[in-house]
Structures are given as structure tokens and as C-alpha cells.
Coordinates of C-alpha atoms and ligand atoms in Angstrom, one line a residue:
M3 CA 117.0 143.7 48.5
T4 CA 118.1 145.6 45.4
E5 CA 118.6 143.3 42.4
Q6 CA 121.8 144.0 40.6
V7 CA 122.3 141.1 38.3
I8 CA 125.5 141.5 36.4
D9 CA 126.1 140.1 33.0
E10 CA 129.0 137.8 33.4
G11 CA 128.8 134.5 35.2
I12 CA 131.6 132.9 37.2
A13 CA 133.0 130.9 34.3
D14 CA 133.8 134.2 32.4
K15 CA 136.2 135.3 35.1
P16 CA 139.8 134.2 35.8
P17 CA 140.9 131.5 36.6
F18 CA 138.0 129.6 35.0
V19 CA 137.9 131.3 31.6
G20 CA 139.3 128.2 29.7
R21 CA 137.2 125.8 31.7
K22 CA 133.7 127.0 30.9
A23 CA 132.9 123.9 28.8
Q24 CA 133.8 121.6 31.8
M25 CA 132.1 123.8 34.4
F26 CA 128.9 124.2 32.4
P27 CA 128.8 121.4 29.8
R28 CA 125.9 121.0 27.5
L29 CA 124.4 117.5 27.4
T30 CA 123.8 115.8 24.0
A31 CA 120.4 114.5 23.0
A32 CA 121.7 110.9 23.5
Q33 CA 122.8 111.7 27.1
I34 CA 119.5 113.4 27.9
E35 CA 117.7 110.3 26.6
R36 CA 119.7 108.1 29.0
L37 CA 118.7 110.4 31.9
E38 CA 115.0 110.2 31.1
V39 CA 114.3 107.0 33.1
H40 CA 115.8 108.7 36.2
G41 CA 113.7 111.8 36.2
T42 CA 110.3 113.4 35.9
H43 CA 109.2 116.2 33.5
R44 CA 107.9 119.5 34.9
Q45 CA 107.0 122.9 33.5
I46 CA 108.8 126.0 34.8
H47 CA 107.5 129.6 34.8
S48 CA 109.3 132.9 34.5
G49 CA 110.1 134.3 38.0
E50 CA 109.5 131.0 39.8
I51 CA 112.1 130.4 42.5
L52 CA 113.3 126.8 42.2
S53 CA 115.7 126.8 45.2
E54 CA 117.1 129.0 47.9
P55 CA 120.5 128.9 49.7
G56 CA 120.3 126.4 52.6
E57 CA 117.7 124.2 51.0
R58 CA 118.5 120.5 51.2
H59 CA 117.7 117.6 49.0
R60 CA 117.1 119.6 45.8
P61 CA 116.8 117.7 42.5
M62 CA 119.2 118.3 39.7
L63 CA 117.4 120.0 36.8
V64 CA 118.2 119.3 33.2
V65 CA 116.9 122.2 31.1
L66 CA 114.9 121.0 28.1
S67 CA 113.6 124.4 27.1
G68 CA 113.5 127.9 28.6
S69 CA 116.2 129.1 31.0
I70 CA 117.1 129.2 34.6
E71 CA 119.3 131.9 36.2
V72 CA 121.5 131.0 39.2
V73 CA 122.6 133.8 41.5
Q74 CA 124.6 134.1 44.7
R75 CA 122.7 136.2 47.2
G76 CA 124.7 138.9 48.8
I77 CA 123.8 141.2 51.6
D78 CA 122.7 144.0 49.2
A79 CA 122.8 142.5 45.7
E80 CA 122.7 139.3 43.7
V81 CA 125.6 138.2 41.7
L82 CA 125.0 136.1 38.6
V83 CA 126.6 132.7 38.6
V84 CA 125.3 131.3 35.3
V85 CA 122.2 131.1 33.1
H86 CA 121.3 127.5 32.2
T87 CA 119.6 127.1 28.8
A88 CA 118.5 123.9 26.9
G89 CA 121.0 121.0 27.4
S90 CA 122.5 122.5 30.6
F91 CA 121.9 121.2 34.1
S92 CA 121.8 122.7 37.6
G93 CA 123.7 121.6 40.7
E94 CA 127.1 121.5 42.4
M95 CA 128.6 119.4 45.2
S96 CA 125.8 120.1 47.7
T97 CA 123.2 118.7 45.3
L98 CA 124.9 115.3 45.4
Q99 CA 125.5 115.5 49.1
G100 CA 121.9 116.4 50.0
V101 CA 123.1 119.2 52.2
G102 CA 122.2 122.9 52.1
G103 CA 122.6 124.6 48.7
L104 CA 124.6 127.8 48.2
V105 CA 122.7 129.6 45.5
R106 CA 119.3 130.8 44.4
S107 CA 117.8 129.4 41.2
R108 CA 115.1 131.3 39.4
V109 CA 113.3 130.7 36.1
R110 CA 114.2 133.3 33.5
E111 CA 112.1 132.0 30.6
D112 CA 109.2 129.6 30.7
G113 CA 110.1 126.1 29.6
E114 CA 110.4 122.5 30.7
V115 CA 113.0 120.6 32.9
L116 CA 113.8 117.0 33.7
A117 CA 114.0 116.8 37.5
I118 CA 116.3 114.1 38.9
A119 CA 116.1 113.4 42.6
E120 CA 119.3 113.0 44.7
E121 CA 119.1 109.2 45.0
H122 CA 118.7 108.8 41.3
L123 CA 121.5 111.2 40.7
R124 CA 123.7 109.1 42.9
T125 CA 122.7 106.0 40.9
I126 CA 123.6 107.7 37.6
I127 CA 127.0 108.7 39.1
Q128 CA 127.7 105.1 40.2
T129 CA 126.6 103.4 37.1
D130 CA 127.1 105.6 34.1
A131 CA 130.9 106.2 33.7
E132 CA 130.6 109.0 31.0
L133 CA 127.9 111.0 32.8
S134 CA 129.6 110.4 36.2
E135 CA 132.8 112.1 35.0
L136 CA 130.9 114.9 33.4
F137 CA 128.7 115.6 36.4
M138 CA 131.5 115.2 39.0
R139 CA 133.9 117.5 37.2
A140 CA 131.2 120.1 36.7
F141 CA 130.1 120.0 40.3
I142 CA 133.6 120.2 41.7
L143 CA 134.5 123.1 39.4
R144 CA 131.3 125.0 40.2
R145 CA 132.0 124.7 44.0
V146 CA 135.6 125.9 43.4
G147 CA 134.1 128.8 41.4
L148 CA 131.7 129.8 44.1
I149 CA 134.5 129.8 46.7
A150 CA 136.7 131.9 44.4
S151 CA 134.0 134.4 43.6
Q152 CA 134.3 135.9 47.1
A153 CA 130.6 136.7 47.1
G154 CA 127.6 135.2 48.9
D155 CA 125.5 135.8 51.9
V156 CA 127.6 134.1 54.5
I157 CA 129.9 136.7 56.1
L158 CA 132.5 136.3 58.8
L159 CA 133.2 139.5 60.7
G160 CA 136.2 139.1 62.9
S161 CA 139.6 140.3 63.9
S162 CA 142.8 139.0 62.5
N163 CA 144.1 138.9 66.1
S164 CA 141.4 136.7 67.5
A165 CA 141.6 132.9 68.1
A166 CA 137.8 132.4 67.6
T167 CA 138.0 134.1 64.2
L168 CA 140.8 131.8 63.2
R169 CA 138.8 128.8 64.3
L170 CA 135.8 129.9 62.2
Q171 CA 138.0 130.6 59.2
Q172 CA 139.5 127.2 59.5
F173 CA 136.1 125.5 59.9
L174 CA 134.5 127.2 56.8
T175 CA 137.6 126.9 54.6
R176 CA 138.2 123.2 55.4
N177 CA 134.6 122.5 54.7
A178 CA 135.0 124.1 51.3
F179 CA 132.2 126.6 52.2
P180 CA 132.2 130.0 50.4
F181 CA 132.2 132.9 52.7
V182 CA 133.1 136.6 52.7
N183 CA 135.8 137.4 55.3
L184 CA 135.8 140.9 56.7
D185 CA 138.4 142.2 59.2
V186 CA 136.9 144.6 61.7
N187 CA 140.2 146.3 62.1
S188 CA 140.9 147.0 58.4
D189 CA 138.0 146.4 56.0
Q190 CA 135.9 149.3 54.9
G191 CA 132.2 148.9 55.3
V192 CA 132.4 146.8 58.4
Q193 CA 131.2 149.5 60.7
A194 CA 128.1 149.9 58.6
L195 CA 127.4 146.2 58.8
L196 CA 127.9 146.1 62.6
A197 CA 125.4 149.0 63.0
R198 CA 122.9 147.5 60.6
F199 CA 122.9 144.1 62.4
H200 CA 123.1 145.7 65.9
I201 CA 126.4 144.0 66.7
K202 CA 128.6 145.6 69.3
A203 CA 132.4 145.6 68.7
D204 CA 133.1 143.2 71.6
E205 CA 130.6 140.6 70.2
V206 CA 132.8 139.7 67.2
P207 CA 133.5 137.2 65.7
V208 CA 130.1 137.1 64.1
V209 CA 128.8 134.9 61.3
L210 CA 126.0 136.5 59.3
C211 CA 124.4 133.4 58.2
R212 CA 122.4 133.7 54.9
G213 CA 122.2 137.5 55.6
E214 CA 119.5 136.9 58.1
V215 CA 120.7 135.1 61.2
V216 CA 123.4 136.7 63.3
L217 CA 125.6 134.1 65.1
K218 CA 127.7 135.8 67.8
N219 CA 131.0 133.9 68.5
P220 CA 129.2 130.6 67.4
S221 CA 130.5 127.1 67.9
N222 CA 131.3 125.1 64.8
E223 CA 128.2 123.0 65.5
E224 CA 126.0 126.2 65.4
V225 CA 127.6 127.3 62.1
A226 CA 127.1 123.9 60.6
A227 CA 123.4 123.8 61.6
C228 CA 122.7 127.3 60.4
L229 CA 124.3 126.7 57.0
G230 CA 122.7 123.2 56.6
M231 CA 126.1 121.6 56.2
N232 CA 124.9 118.2 57.3
Q233 CA 122.1 116.0 56.0
Q234 CA 118.9 115.7 57.9
I235 CA 118.7 112.0 58.6
D236 CA 117.0 109.4 60.6
D237 CA 119.1 108.4 63.7
D238 CA 116.9 105.3 64.3
R239 CA 118.4 103.7 61.2
V240 CA 120.9 101.0 62.1
R241 CA 123.9 101.4 59.8
D242 CA 126.2 98.7 58.5
L243 CA 129.2 100.8 59.5
I244 CA 129.9 103.9 61.4
V245 CA 133.4 105.4 60.8
V246 CA 134.5 107.7 63.6
G247 CA 137.0 110.3 62.4
A248 CA 137.4 111.7 58.8
G249 CA 141.2 111.9 58.6
P250 CA 142.9 109.9 55.8
A251 CA 142.2 106.6 57.5
G252 CA 138.5 107.2 58.1
L253 CA 137.9 108.7 54.6
A254 CA 139.6 105.7 53.0
A255 CA 137.4 103.3 55.0
A256 CA 134.4 105.3 53.9
V257 CA 135.3 105.3 50.2
Y258 CA 135.9 101.5 50.1
A259 CA 132.9 100.6 52.3
A260 CA 130.4 102.8 50.5
S261 CA 131.7 101.7 47.1
E262 CA 131.2 98.1 48.1
G263 CA 127.5 98.8 49.0
L264 CA 127.6 99.3 52.7
D265 CA 125.4 101.8 54.4
V266 CA 128.1 104.1 55.9
L267 CA 127.9 107.1 58.3
V268 CA 131.1 109.1 59.1
L269 CA 131.3 111.3 62.2
E270 CA 133.8 114.0 62.3
T271 CA 134.3 116.4 65.3
G272 CA 136.0 119.1 63.3
T273 CA 136.4 119.1 59.5
P274 CA 137.4 116.2 57.2
G275 CA 141.2 115.8 56.7
G276 CA 142.4 115.3 60.2
Q277 CA 146.1 116.0 60.8
A278 CA 146.8 115.8 57.1
G279 CA 144.4 118.7 56.6
S280 CA 146.8 120.9 58.6
S281 CA 149.7 120.1 56.3
S282 CA 150.6 122.8 53.7
K283 CA 152.2 120.2 51.4
I284 CA 152.4 116.4 51.5
E285 CA 155.2 115.3 49.3
N286 CA 155.6 111.6 50.0
Y287 CA 152.1 110.4 49.2
L288 CA 152.2 108.1 46.2
G289 CA 150.9 109.6 42.9
F290 CA 151.6 113.3 43.7
P291 CA 155.1 114.0 42.5
T292 CA 154.8 117.7 43.0
G293 CA 153.1 117.3 46.4
I294 CA 149.5 118.0 47.4
S295 CA 148.1 120.1 50.3
G296 CA 146.4 118.2 53.0
L297 CA 143.3 120.2 52.4
A298 CA 143.1 119.3 48.7
L299 CA 143.7 115.6 49.4
A300 CA 141.0 115.6 52.1
G301 CA 138.6 117.5 49.8
R302 CA 139.0 115.0 47.0
A303 CA 138.6 112.0 49.4
R304 CA 135.5 113.5 50.9
V305 CA 133.9 114.0 47.5
Q306 CA 134.9 110.5 46.5
A307 CA 133.2 109.0 49.6
Q308 CA 130.1 111.0 49.1
K309 CA 129.9 110.0 45.4
F310 CA 129.5 106.4 46.6
G311 CA 126.8 107.4 49.1
A312 CA 128.7 107.7 52.4
E313 CA 127.1 110.2 54.6
I314 CA 129.7 112.5 56.3
R315 CA 128.6 114.6 59.2
T316 CA 130.9 117.4 60.3
A317 CA 131.0 119.0 63.7
Y318 CA 129.7 115.8 65.3
T319 CA 131.7 114.3 68.1
A320 CA 131.6 110.7 69.3
M321 CA 131.4 111.2 73.0
R322 CA 131.1 107.6 74.2
L323 CA 131.1 104.1 72.7
H324 CA 128.7 101.5 74.3
C325 CA 130.3 98.2 73.4
G326 CA 127.9 96.1 75.6
E327 CA 124.9 96.9 73.4
R328 CA 124.1 95.3 70.0
P329 CA 123.9 97.0 67.6
Y330 CA 126.7 99.1 68.9
V331 CA 125.8 102.5 70.1
I332 CA 127.8 105.7 69.8
E333 CA 126.6 108.6 72.1
L334 CA 126.8 112.0 70.5
G335 CA 126.4 115.4 72.2
R336 CA 122.9 116.9 72.7
G337 CA 121.5 113.6 74.0
T338 CA 121.5 111.9 70.7
A339 CA 123.0 108.5 69.6
V340 CA 123.6 106.5 66.4
R341 CA 123.8 102.7 66.0
A342 CA 125.6 100.4 63.7
R343 CA 126.5 96.7 63.3
S344 CA 130.2 97.5 62.9
I345 CA 132.5 100.4 63.8
V346 CA 135.8 101.7 62.5
I347 CA 137.7 103.9 65.0
A348 CA 139.8 106.3 63.0
T349 CA 140.1 109.2 65.5
G350 CA 143.8 109.6 65.0
A351 CA 145.7 111.9 67.4
E352 CA 145.5 115.4 68.9
Y353 CA 148.4 117.8 69.1
R354 CA 150.5 117.8 72.2
Q355 CA 150.2 121.1 74.1
L356 CA 153.2 123.2 75.2
A357 CA 153.8 122.5 78.9
L358 CA 153.6 126.1 79.9
E359 CA 151.0 127.5 82.2
N360 CA 149.7 130.3 79.9
A361 CA 150.1 128.4 76.6
S362 CA 146.4 127.9 76.1
R363 CA 145.7 131.6 76.6
F364 CA 147.5 132.3 73.3
L365 CA 146.0 129.5 71.3
G366 CA 145.1 131.1 67.9
T367 CA 146.5 134.4 69.0
G368 CA 150.1 133.5 68.5
I369 CA 150.2 129.8 69.2
Y370 CA 149.2 127.5 66.2
Y371 CA 149.0 123.8 65.6
A372 CA 148.8 124.0 61.8
A373 CA 150.8 125.9 59.2
T374 CA 148.6 126.4 56.2
A375 CA 147.8 129.5 54.2
I376 CA 145.2 130.5 56.8
E377 CA 147.7 130.8 59.6
A378 CA 150.5 132.1 57.4
R379 CA 148.4 135.1 56.4
R380 CA 148.6 136.2 60.0
C381 CA 152.4 136.3 60.2
E382 CA 153.4 137.3 56.7
T383 CA 156.8 139.1 56.6
K384 CA 157.2 138.6 60.4
E385 CA 159.6 136.5 62.5
V386 CA 158.1 133.1 63.6
I387 CA 159.1 130.1 65.7
V388 CA 158.5 126.5 64.7
V389 CA 158.9 123.9 67.5
G390 CA 159.6 120.3 66.8
G391 CA 162.0 117.9 65.1
G392 CA 159.7 115.7 63.0
N393 CA 158.6 115.9 59.4
S394 CA 155.6 118.1 60.3
A395 CA 157.9 120.7 61.9
G396 CA 160.3 120.5 58.9
Q397 CA 157.4 121.0 56.4
A398 CA 156.1 123.9 58.4
A399 CA 159.5 125.6 58.6
V400 CA 160.1 125.3 54.9
Y401 CA 156.6 126.5 54.0
L402 CA 156.7 129.5 56.5
A403 CA 160.1 130.5 55.2
S404 CA 158.5 131.3 51.9
R405 CA 156.0 133.6 53.6
C406 CA 157.7 135.0 56.7
R407 CA 160.9 137.1 57.3
R408 CA 162.7 134.5 59.5
V409 CA 161.9 131.1 60.9
H410 CA 163.5 129.9 64.1
L411 CA 163.3 126.1 64.3
L412 CA 163.6 125.0 67.9
V413 CA 164.4 121.3 68.7
R414 CA 165.2 119.7 72.0
A415 CA 167.5 117.1 70.4
A416 CA 171.0 117.7 69.3
G417 CA 170.0 117.5 65.6
L418 CA 167.3 116.5 63.1
A419 CA 168.9 113.4 61.6
D420 CA 167.0 110.9 63.9
S421 CA 163.6 112.4 63.5
M422 CA 163.2 114.1 60.1
S423 CA 163.3 112.9 56.5
H424 CA 166.6 113.7 54.7
Y425 CA 164.9 115.7 51.9
L426 CA 163.5 118.2 54.5
I427 CA 166.8 118.5 56.4
R428 CA 168.4 119.5 53.1
R429 CA 165.7 122.1 52.3
I430 CA 166.2 123.6 55.8
D431 CA 169.9 123.7 55.3
E432 CA 169.4 125.5 52.0
S433 CA 166.9 128.0 53.3
P434 CA 168.8 131.2 54.2
N435 CA 166.0 132.5 56.5
I436 CA 165.6 129.4 58.6
T437 CA 167.8 129.2 61.8
L438 CA 168.0 125.8 63.4
R439 CA 168.4 126.0 67.2
V440 CA 169.2 122.7 68.7
R441 CA 168.9 121.7 72.3
T442 CA 166.6 124.6 72.8
E443 CA 163.2 124.9 74.4
I444 CA 160.7 127.6 75.1
T445 CA 160.6 128.7 78.7
S446 CA 158.0 131.5 78.7
L447 CA 155.4 133.3 76.7
D448 CA 154.3 136.9 77.3
G449 CA 151.8 139.4 75.8
G450 CA 148.4 141.0 76.2
E451 CA 145.6 139.8 74.0
Q452 CA 148.2 138.7 71.5
L453 CA 151.5 136.8 72.1
E454 CA 154.2 139.4 72.0
R455 CA 157.4 137.9 73.4
V456 CA 159.0 134.4 73.7
S457 CA 161.9 133.3 75.8
W458 CA 163.9 130.1 75.2
K459 CA 166.9 128.4 76.8
T460 CA 169.6 126.5 75.1
A461 CA 171.5 123.6 76.7
P462 CA 174.1 122.8 78.0
D463 CA 174.6 126.2 79.6
N464 CA 170.8 127.0 79.6
V465 CA 171.5 130.4 78.1
L466 CA 168.2 132.4 78.3
E467 CA 167.2 134.6 75.4
T468 CA 164.0 136.7 74.9
H469 CA 162.7 137.8 71.5
E470 CA 159.9 140.0 70.3
I471 CA 158.2 137.2 68.4
G472 CA 154.4 136.8 68.3
H473 CA 153.9 133.6 66.3
V474 CA 154.8 130.1 67.5
F475 CA 153.9 127.0 65.5
L476 CA 153.9 123.8 67.7
M477 CA 154.7 120.7 65.7
T478 CA 155.6 118.5 68.7
G479 CA 153.7 115.3 68.0
A480 CA 150.4 114.1 69.1
V481 CA 148.5 111.9 71.6
P482 CA 145.8 109.4 70.6
S483 CA 142.1 110.6 70.6
T484 CA 140.8 107.6 72.6
H485 CA 139.2 109.1 75.8
W486 CA 135.7 108.3 74.3
L487 CA 136.7 104.6 74.3
E488 CA 137.7 104.2 77.9
G489 CA 136.2 101.3 79.8
C490 CA 135.3 99.6 76.6
I491 CA 138.2 99.1 74.1
A492 CA 141.6 97.6 75.0
L493 CA 144.2 100.4 74.9
N494 CA 148.0 100.3 75.5
D495 CA 149.8 102.2 78.2
K496 CA 150.0 105.3 76.0
G497 CA 146.3 105.2 75.1
F498 CA 146.6 103.7 71.5
V499 CA 144.0 101.1 70.5
R500 CA 145.3 97.5 70.5
T501 CA 144.2 95.3 67.6
G502 CA 144.8 91.7 66.2
S503 CA 148.0 90.1 67.5
D504 CA 148.5 92.9 70.1
L505 CA 145.5 91.5 72.0
T506 CA 145.7 88.8 74.6
A507 CA 143.1 86.3 75.8
A508 CA 142.5 88.5 78.9
D509 CA 141.3 91.3 76.7
A510 CA 138.3 89.4 75.4
P511 CA 135.1 90.8 76.8
A512 CA 133.5 88.6 79.4
A513 CA 130.1 89.4 78.0
I514 CA 130.5 87.6 74.7
Q515 CA 131.5 84.1 73.5
P516 CA 134.2 84.8 70.8
V517 CA 133.5 82.9 67.6
R518 CA 137.0 83.5 66.1
L519 CA 140.2 85.3 66.8
P520 CA 140.3 89.0 66.2
Q521 CA 141.4 90.0 62.7
S522 CA 144.5 92.1 62.3
L523 CA 142.7 95.5 62.5
E524 CA 140.0 94.3 64.9
T525 CA 139.8 95.4 68.5
N526 CA 138.9 93.2 71.5
W527 CA 135.2 93.6 70.5
P528 CA 134.1 91.8 67.3
G529 CA 133.1 94.1 64.5
I530 CA 134.9 97.1 66.1
F531 CA 138.1 98.0 64.2
A532 CA 140.9 100.6 64.6
V533 CA 142.9 102.1 61.7
G534 CA 145.5 104.8 61.2
D535 CA 147.4 106.8 63.8
V536 CA 145.0 105.8 66.7
R537 CA 146.1 102.2 66.4
C538 CA 148.9 100.9 68.4
G539 CA 151.9 100.1 66.2
S540 CA 150.6 101.9 63.1
V541 CA 153.1 103.9 60.9
K542 CA 152.2 107.5 61.4
R543 CA 151.9 108.5 57.7
V544 CA 149.2 109.4 55.4
A545 CA 149.8 106.4 53.1
A546 CA 149.8 104.0 56.0
A547 CA 146.5 105.5 57.3
V548 CA 144.9 105.3 53.9
G549 CA 146.1 101.7 53.5
E550 CA 144.7 100.6 56.8
G551 CA 141.4 102.3 56.2
S552 CA 141.0 100.6 52.9
A553 CA 142.2 97.2 54.0
C554 CA 139.9 97.0 57.1
V555 CA 136.7 97.0 54.9
Q556 CA 137.3 93.4 53.9
Q557 CA 137.5 92.6 57.7
V558 CA 134.3 94.6 58.2
H559 CA 132.6 92.3 55.7
Q560 CA 133.8 89.3 57.6
A561 CA 132.4 90.6 60.9
L562 CA 129.1 91.5 59.3
R563 CA 128.8 87.9 58.0
D564 CA 129.4 86.4 61.5
Ligands
FAD620 C1 151.3 119.2 60.1 C2 151.4 117.8 59.7 C3 152.0 117.4 58.5 C4 152.1 116.1 58.2 N1 152.8 115.7 57.0 C5 152.8 114.4 56.6 C6 153.4 114.1 55.3 O1 153.9 114.9 54.6 N2 153.4 112.8 55.0 C7 152.8 111.8 55.7 O2 152.8 110.7 55.3 N3 152.3 112.1 56.9 C8 152.2 113.4 57.4 N4 151.7 113.7 58.6 C9 151.1 112.6 59.4 C10 149.7 112.3 58.8 O3 148.9 113.5 58.6 C11 148.9 111.3 59.8 O4 149.7 110.2 59.9 C12 147.5 111.0 59.2 O5 146.8 112.2 59.1 C13 146.8 110.0 60.2 O6 145.5 109.8 59.7 P1 144.4 109.3 60.6 O7 143.1 109.3 59.7 O8 144.8 108.0 61.2 O9 144.2 110.3 61.8 P2 144.0 111.9 61.8 O10 144.6 112.5 60.6 O11 144.5 112.3 63.1 O12 142.4 112.1 61.7 C14 141.6 111.8 62.8 C15 140.2 112.5 62.7 O13 139.3 112.1 63.7 C16 138.6 113.2 64.2 N5 138.2 112.8 65.6 C17 139.0 112.7 66.7 N6 138.2 112.4 67.8 C18 136.9 112.3 67.3 C19 135.7 112.0 67.9 N7 135.6 111.7 69.2 N8 134.5 112.1 67.2 C20 134.6 112.4 65.8 N9 135.8 112.7 65.2 C21 136.9 112.6 65.9 C22 139.7 114.3 64.2 O14 139.0 115.6 64.2 C23 140.4 114.0 62.9 O15 139.8 114.7 61.8 C24 151.6 115.1 59.0 C25 150.9 115.4 60.2 C26 150.8 116.8 60.6 C27 150.2 117.1 61.8

């Protein structure tokens, strides 16, 4: 590998120029003295590699003398991130999370460091308010800087017409993982990379993981494993609490439970954020008067949970719950299982599919279930269809209208008033490039590899129209993700979990002697709770999900005391 260290680090480039002092603060002598009890001194020697990308459980290093250079490894060259000198410290979010790092650290000049192990770093963050703020802000800004730098040794080679490429883009982006995205159809230099790594054109999408491992059309699990996104942990440990699902409800439960000292594991089949993560802008969540994207909200919540010590595993699916065993057992894929004394079910809901035979064929190649910047990039300046009459459809239509030529909003009902918030209806009315088509539904989809044509009919005369439109956003509601609970947890006729006063005496499991009535968010099994959209009778909103997730922790404590 040719070494081509450039002089400027990431903090010298826009948009971070004014934030260098926050991104790479210098600790005072008094602050370093406070850190002494948490770390050990060690000598460092010029040229010594202190950490490589992908390494887990690296200590944070406070430089006492000498210097350390941090670089992002590229395929052909290194890019300088920063040089830490006396008073500066290493690390970014992955240091706190104990997951695979993103950069290479190498000693530039001999000297001495104070090495602080991950568990001690977490103690400092939980107990020292001043240093907690300083470290957290620096770690978050550094991660954002690494993402924005568009450098690194994780490369996604794919086609902008491919569903698998979209899935991988979503997975990496929503996990806040820096990667270089190259389009095989338009980016220069792609052919050379394909040839160099012996990849045939029909094998894309490909993830070049750390510039060494070639993953051909990998699953999210394979990408997570290769990049060290999850901690390596001991599955024999019995947790206080396992939260299943890292949407707003699950993340809130994790924040409150971990901050109150419980040993918490969160399992997430996709990426943290849930349905909210697919929203371009949430405008009715308290405290964000100008709105916040679902991704940003989820990112903050995830960091907050991890700061308190919750362990979040992405690309892990709860396949089955075994209620009959104590501690409770959750079966995961690959023959593994995890155990806990209490469980919070926060698996929310999955998007409803279009009832057309070939709809799944165009998933990701013209049919989308989210309208964020990732999907919008594919249909910029084109005509698109949004299907649905709820708030998610309204938000998608308004957002896409700012990126696309025309948005056709298709609803089965005679209007929007019964299903959409007033503020969104007004925005739709005021957008010149949104056409509302009421009493209209899609009847067929056509195309080759990509969706090319859509037909719809409009009641009462069922007039049929066909349009050359290749992008359809389905925002038609969701069904609960509870298949993994069947035969164990009491559900209602639509599959939502029943809790508290929705349960009857007949729901009580025969195998146990109940010691008390179920609490309001408790299922028919003591110590198993349900929160957020998955719960029967819940209000399907971010704030409600967050509220239930937070509130259930008090009930978890009660169950753990029983
Ligand atoms: C596009 C869109 C826009 C929206 N906009 C707004 C808005 O502006 N304001 C508002 O208040 N609400 C909005 N909502 C609704 C809001 O997002 C939901 O009410 C909220 O996300 C529900 O949170 P939850 O945690 O209960 O479930 P979800 O968000 O559905 O999260 C559930 C999580 O569980 C995971 N999961 C599922 N099954 C498993 C399993 N077996 N193992 C492991 N993990 C699993 C899922 O991958 C998911 O991440 C919007 C919804 C959508 C789709």
C-alpha cells in the first residue's frame, strides 16, 4: 500500500472548520489528573501500530507526551484524520461501544499515554458530568466527520437500479457506518476495482470489507460480522432485561433501563430506528420545533443507550420466544439463544405489501417503503407515486415534492381529512407539484429489471390510466411483527400483543401460579412486557412509543423484585 498521508485532518475541512476545538479538545492538567485513577501509563514508540480498523475493545488513549497519528485506510492510500499531541485523546463512538474501530492509529513520536479501558471509560461518562459532555461531543463529531470524509476501506460497489444495493446502502447509512459508494454504471475507476478483486459484473453488489474481504451480495448479518459492528459477548450470561426491537419504544426502554443500572441487551433485526428511521422528517415530536429526521433521532437515542451501557446488536433477529423456560429464552438464528429474567417486546410493525402478484419483484427497484434521502436520490427530477392517506404518506409526498418533478398521491378514500394531520393536508394543497388522486388504486405494475409503468383505476367509474412512472412509495400502514411470539404470548385478532387490562383470566398461562395481576404494559407472562406499536391499543406515534418504552422500566423493576 502506498502511503500518502496528506497534511490536513478532517477538522480542517468544511463543515467542521469551526468545530475543531469540540472535535479534538485538549484536556487540562486538572482533567487529566481526574482520569489518572481510571487508567494505566504506557510508553509508545515511533511507528508502533496502536489499533487497526475492525479491532474491538480498544482503550481510549490520553496523550501525555509524543504524538499519535490517526488515518483512514483507503484501498490505495491513507488519509490523515488527525494527529493527537499532549493533552489530546483518541477514540470515537466505537471506542465507547466496544465494537470494531474505523481507523488506524500509529505512533508518530515516542512518548507516553494514559490508557483507559472501555469499562472505565463508561464509568467516567456516567459519573463525571464535565468529561462526559466533552468526550461524548467529541466522539459523536468524530464519527460524523469520518462519515462525511467519504474515505475509508469499506467500499460498496453496486448499481443504482438494484434492490440489493439499496438494502446495503440503507444498512450502512442507518448504522452510521462510513463507506465509499461506487455506482458500477457511472463511477470512474469501478472497472479497475472489479478487475483487481476478480469480481464479475453480475456479482454486484459487492462490499469490499476493509479492502481485503470481498463480500458478494452479502446479507446484512454478513456485513455486520465482517465490519465488527457488534460486540463479542458471552451468550451464557443471564441478562436482567432483553429488549427486542430498537425502534423508538425499544430504544427508550434501553435508555431508561441501562441508566437505572440494569444489564440490558437490545436485539434489532435491521438497524436501530424502526419505522421512525424511515421518516424524512418528524415534526410532531416534542422538543424539535423545526422537525428531526427519523435517522437523526434514532442515532441520538442509540448513542444515549450505549452511553449508559446498554448493548445493542444489529442484524440479530429474535426467531422465537420460549416462555415456558426460566430465565426466559429467545432463540436467534444460527442455532444460538440468549436468556434474561425479563423481556420487553418492542418489535413494532412491518409495512403492508401491495396486493399485486408482481409487487415483490420490484421491491427496491421501483417500489419503496421509506422516503428518505437514500431513496429520493434514485428518483430525483422524475415523476413518482406515493400510496396512502396517513401521516407517513403525507410526509413522504411533501418531502419527495422537493426532490422530484411531480408526486401523484393515491388514496383509496374520498379525501385525506379522516386520516391525515391538518398541517400536512395544508402543505399538500399548497405544493404545486403534488397531485392528489382520491378513490384511486394501483391495478398493475410493469417493467423489466426496473419498474417502468404503473396503471391505476379511479372510482366510481373505474377509469383506467397507465403512466410511465418507475417509482412508487408505499405508505399504506403496517401489520404487527409478532410471528415470533405465536403459541406463547396472548395476541388480539389482528396479531397485536395484549397487555394489562386487555387480558382476561383465561390468558393466564396454566404453567404458573400468578402472584399478582399483570401490570398495564405486562403480557400474560410475568416479566414479559410489550410497548409501542406492537401493543394492542397503543397510539401509533413516536412520542407514545417513547413514553411506553420509558414507563415500562418501572414495571420491569417490579417484576424483577417478584
Ligand atoms: C414513514 C413513516 C413516518 C412516520 N412519521 C411519524 C411522525 O412524523 N410522527 C409520529 O409521531 N409518528 C410517525 N410515524 C409512526 C412512528 O414511526 C411509529 O409509531 C414508531 O416508530 C413506533 O415505534 P416502535 O418502537 O413501537 O416500533 P417500530 O418503529 O416499528 O420499531 C420496531 C423495531 O423492531 C425491529 N424488529 C421487528 N421484529 C424483530 C425481531 N423479531 N427481532 C429483532 N428486531 C425486530 C424492527 O426492525 C424495528 O426496528 C411514522 C411512521 C412511518 C413508517
